[in-house]
Amino acid sequence: MSRTTIVIPMLDEARALPELAEHIAVLDPQPAEVLCVDGGSDDDSVAIARAAQWRVITAGRGRGSQINAGVKAATGDLIVVLHADTHPPSNFIAVIEETLSDPTIALAGFTPIIAGHEKIRWGTTAHNWAKTWYAPLLCRPHLFARGVRLLFGDHAMFFRRQQFLESGGCDPAAVVMEEADLCIRLAQYGRVKLIRETVRTSDRRIVEWGPIKANWIYFKVGMLWALGARKRLADLYPDVR
């Protein structure tokens, strides 16, 4: 029997949820539960989630507070945070549970392939991989030396529920970079690892902004976060649906 809860923080994700539901339906094994945390959607997100027979709760808007609420309400002792526009492989749950069977790993994430229906964004995919290395090397070298990588939302990050709660979880005020904060908090329990298995995540920001602008924004947001200028991040990284 699975020990894993999939937590989906959502806000106006009616366009993405039907395709995600198709991918979750074929997971083998299935998760212990799928728990959607709605931040006040104005579209049909909640109705779509319930039609998929997923559990739905509400929380204050902001991914930090939504993830906190989801982990607190979860019944599984392992948690994976899955964004609505990220599609897991069929062995998703098996990979999570096998990875966390290693007690030296506190948190891990999948390698995202950034793509739309027509093309794979190989340049942005490569930058996404590279920043998991250069970001901690530049910003937290003492943690980098201990095997800590900085992971982000499209990595489908997973961890143990109890350690998340003990660490204080995500910054409830965070709307951007809450996952990077969590990597640092959970580093006290062990390594933060990027695994080779992949997920496929939407290129909707690249479609909206273009690849050069999108990668510049990713870099700028990361550097401002590292320098402590966090109040500006939400303005620089608006929602794209």
Coordinates of C-alpha atoms in Angstrom, one line a residue:
M1 CA 0.0 0.0 0.0
S2 CA 1.3 3.4 -1.0
R3 CA 2.6 5.8 1.7
T4 CA 2.6 8.9 -0.5
T5 CA 0.2 11.8 -0.7
I6 CA 0.3 14.0 -3.9
V7 CA -0.3 17.6 -2.8
I8 CA -1.4 19.9 -5.7
P9 CA -1.4 23.7 -4.8
M10 CA -3.8 25.2 -7.3
L11 CA -5.2 28.5 -8.3
D12 CA -7.3 28.9 -11.5
E13 CA -5.8 25.7 -13.1
A14 CA -8.9 24.5 -14.9
R15 CA -7.0 24.4 -18.2
A16 CA -4.3 22.2 -16.8
L17 CA -6.1 19.8 -14.5
P18 CA -7.9 17.5 -17.0
E19 CA -4.6 16.5 -18.6
L20 CA -3.0 16.1 -15.2
A21 CA -5.9 13.8 -14.1
E22 CA -5.2 11.5 -17.1
H23 CA -1.6 11.1 -16.0
I24 CA -2.4 10.5 -12.3
A25 CA -5.1 7.9 -13.3
V26 CA -2.4 5.6 -14.8
L27 CA 0.2 5.8 -12.0
D28 CA 1.3 2.4 -10.9
P29 CA 1.1 2.1 -8.0
Q30 CA -1.5 4.7 -7.2
P31 CA -0.8 7.2 -4.4
A32 CA -2.4 7.0 -1.0
E33 CA -4.3 10.1 -1.9
V34 CA -4.4 13.2 -4.1
L35 CA -5.0 16.3 -2.1
C36 CA -5.6 19.6 -3.9
V37 CA -5.2 22.8 -1.9
D38 CA -7.2 25.6 -3.6
G39 CA -6.1 29.2 -3.0
G40 CA -9.4 30.8 -4.1
S41 CA -9.9 29.8 -7.7
D42 CA -12.4 31.7 -9.8
D43 CA -12.7 29.0 -12.5
D44 CA -13.7 25.4 -12.4
S45 CA -10.6 24.1 -10.7
V46 CA -12.4 22.8 -7.6
A47 CA -15.1 21.1 -9.6
I48 CA -12.6 19.4 -11.9
A49 CA -10.5 18.1 -9.0
R50 CA -13.6 16.7 -7.2
A51 CA -14.8 15.1 -10.5
A52 CA -11.4 13.3 -10.5
Q53 CA -12.2 12.0 -7.0
W54 CA -9.4 14.0 -5.4
R55 CA -9.7 15.5 -2.0
V56 CA -10.0 19.3 -2.0
I57 CA -9.2 21.7 0.9
T58 CA -8.8 25.5 0.8
A59 CA -6.1 27.7 2.2
G60 CA -4.9 31.3 2.0
R61 CA -3.6 32.2 -1.4
G62 CA 0.2 31.7 -1.9
R63 CA 2.1 28.5 -2.6
G64 CA 3.9 28.6 0.8
S65 CA 0.6 28.6 2.8
Q66 CA -1.1 26.2 0.4
I67 CA 1.7 23.7 0.7
N68 CA 1.8 24.0 4.4
A69 CA -2.0 23.3 4.6
G70 CA -1.7 20.4 2.3
V71 CA 1.1 18.7 4.2
K72 CA -0.6 19.3 7.5
A73 CA -3.9 17.7 6.2
A74 CA -2.2 14.8 4.4
T75 CA -2.6 11.2 5.5
G76 CA 0.5 9.8 3.8
D77 CA 3.8 10.0 5.6
L78 CA 5.6 10.9 2.3
I79 CA 4.7 14.0 0.4
V80 CA 5.2 15.1 -3.2
V81 CA 4.3 18.6 -4.3
L82 CA 3.0 18.4 -7.9
H83 CA 2.2 21.5 -9.8
A84 CA -0.9 21.3 -12.0
D85 CA 1.1 21.8 -15.2
T86 CA 3.6 19.1 -14.5
H87 CA 3.0 15.5 -15.7
P88 CA 4.5 12.6 -13.7
P89 CA 5.7 9.3 -15.2
S90 CA 3.7 6.1 -14.6
N91 CA 6.3 4.9 -12.0
F92 CA 6.1 8.2 -10.1
I93 CA 5.1 6.8 -6.7
A94 CA 7.5 3.9 -6.9
V95 CA 10.4 6.2 -7.6
I96 CA 9.5 8.5 -4.7
E97 CA 9.2 5.7 -2.2
E98 CA 12.4 3.9 -3.3
T99 CA 14.4 7.2 -3.2
L100 CA 13.2 8.1 0.3
S101 CA 14.0 4.6 1.6
D102 CA 17.5 6.1 1.8
P103 CA 17.5 7.8 5.2
T104 CA 20.4 10.1 4.2
I105 CA 18.1 11.9 1.6
A106 CA 15.9 14.5 3.2
L107 CA 14.3 15.9 0.0
A108 CA 14.5 15.1 -3.7
G109 CA 13.0 16.1 -6.9
F110 CA 12.6 14.9 -10.5
T111 CA 14.5 16.3 -13.5
P112 CA 12.0 18.4 -15.4
I113 CA 11.7 18.4 -19.2
I114 CA 10.1 21.7 -20.2
A115 CA 7.9 21.3 -23.2
G116 CA 4.7 22.2 -24.9
H117 CA 2.5 20.1 -27.2
E118 CA 4.7 21.1 -30.2
K119 CA 8.3 21.2 -28.9
I120 CA 10.7 20.5 -26.1
R121 CA 12.5 23.6 -24.8
W122 CA 15.9 22.1 -24.6
G123 CA 17.8 25.3 -23.8
T124 CA 15.6 26.2 -20.8
T125 CA 15.6 22.5 -19.7
A126 CA 19.4 22.6 -19.6
H127 CA 19.4 25.9 -17.7
N128 CA 16.9 24.5 -15.2
W129 CA 19.2 21.6 -14.6
A130 CA 22.3 23.8 -14.3
K131 CA 20.8 26.2 -11.8
T132 CA 20.2 23.4 -9.3
W133 CA 24.0 23.3 -9.1
Y134 CA 25.2 26.9 -9.6
A135 CA 22.5 28.4 -7.4
P136 CA 23.6 26.6 -4.2
L137 CA 27.3 26.9 -5.2
L138 CA 27.0 30.7 -5.4
C139 CA 24.5 31.3 -2.7
R140 CA 25.0 28.6 -0.1
P141 CA 28.4 27.0 -0.7
H142 CA 28.6 25.5 2.8
L143 CA 25.4 23.5 2.0
F144 CA 26.5 22.7 -1.5
A145 CA 29.6 21.0 0.0
R146 CA 27.2 18.8 2.0
G147 CA 25.3 17.6 -1.0
V148 CA 22.5 20.1 -1.0
R149 CA 21.0 21.2 -4.3
L150 CA 18.4 24.0 -4.8
L151 CA 15.2 22.6 -6.3
F152 CA 12.1 24.5 -7.5
G153 CA 8.4 23.9 -8.1
D154 CA 8.6 22.2 -11.4
H155 CA 10.9 19.5 -9.9
A156 CA 8.0 17.7 -8.2
M157 CA 9.8 17.8 -4.9
F158 CA 9.2 15.1 -2.3
F159 CA 10.0 14.6 1.3
R160 CA 8.9 13.1 4.6
R161 CA 5.9 14.7 6.2
Q162 CA 7.2 14.6 9.8
Q163 CA 10.5 16.3 8.9
F164 CA 8.6 19.0 7.0
L165 CA 6.5 19.7 10.0
E166 CA 9.4 19.7 12.4
S167 CA 11.3 22.1 10.2
G168 CA 8.5 24.6 10.2
G169 CA 7.6 24.0 6.5
C170 CA 7.4 26.7 3.9
D171 CA 7.4 30.4 4.6
P172 CA 3.6 31.1 4.6
A173 CA 4.2 34.5 3.1
A174 CA 6.1 33.0 0.1
V175 CA 4.5 33.1 -3.3
V176 CA 7.8 32.5 -5.2
M177 CA 10.9 30.5 -4.3
E178 CA 9.2 28.7 -1.4
E179 CA 10.7 25.5 -2.6
A180 CA 14.3 26.8 -2.4
D181 CA 13.6 28.0 1.1
L182 CA 12.3 24.5 1.9
C183 CA 15.5 22.9 0.6
I184 CA 17.6 24.9 3.0
R185 CA 15.2 24.1 5.9
L186 CA 15.3 20.3 5.2
A187 CA 19.0 20.2 4.7
Q188 CA 19.4 19.8 8.5
Y189 CA 18.0 16.2 8.0
G190 CA 20.1 15.1 5.1
R191 CA 20.9 15.6 1.4
V192 CA 18.8 17.4 -1.1
K193 CA 19.0 15.5 -4.4
L194 CA 18.0 15.9 -8.0
I195 CA 17.2 12.5 -9.4
R196 CA 17.6 11.3 -13.0
E197 CA 14.0 10.3 -13.5
T198 CA 12.0 13.0 -15.3
V199 CA 8.7 14.8 -15.2
R200 CA 7.3 16.9 -18.1
T201 CA 6.4 20.4 -17.2
S202 CA 4.6 23.1 -19.2
D203 CA 6.4 25.7 -21.2
R204 CA 3.5 28.2 -20.7
R205 CA 5.8 30.9 -19.3
I206 CA 8.2 30.6 -22.3
V207 CA 5.2 30.9 -24.6
E208 CA 4.1 34.0 -22.8
W209 CA 7.5 35.7 -22.3
G210 CA 9.8 34.1 -24.9
P211 CA 12.8 31.9 -24.0
I212 CA 15.4 34.7 -23.5
K213 CA 13.2 36.8 -21.2
A214 CA 12.0 33.7 -19.3
N215 CA 15.5 32.5 -18.5
W216 CA 16.5 36.0 -17.5
I217 CA 13.6 36.3 -15.2
Y218 CA 14.4 32.8 -13.7
F219 CA 18.0 34.0 -13.1
K220 CA 17.0 37.4 -11.7
V221 CA 14.4 36.0 -9.3
G222 CA 16.9 33.5 -8.0
M223 CA 19.6 36.0 -7.4
L224 CA 17.3 38.5 -5.7
W225 CA 16.0 35.7 -3.4
A226 CA 19.6 34.8 -2.5
L227 CA 20.4 38.5 -1.7
G228 CA 17.3 38.7 0.5
A229 CA 15.3 41.1 -1.7
R230 CA 12.2 38.9 -1.5
K231 CA 9.4 41.4 -1.4
R232 CA 10.0 42.1 -5.2
L233 CA 9.8 38.5 -6.3
A234 CA 6.0 38.2 -6.8
D235 CA 6.0 41.3 -9.1
L236 CA 8.8 39.9 -11.2
Y237 CA 7.2 36.4 -11.5
P238 CA 3.5 36.8 -12.2
D239 CA 1.1 33.9 -12.7
V240 CA 0.8 32.6 -16.2
R241 CA -2.2 30.3 -16.9

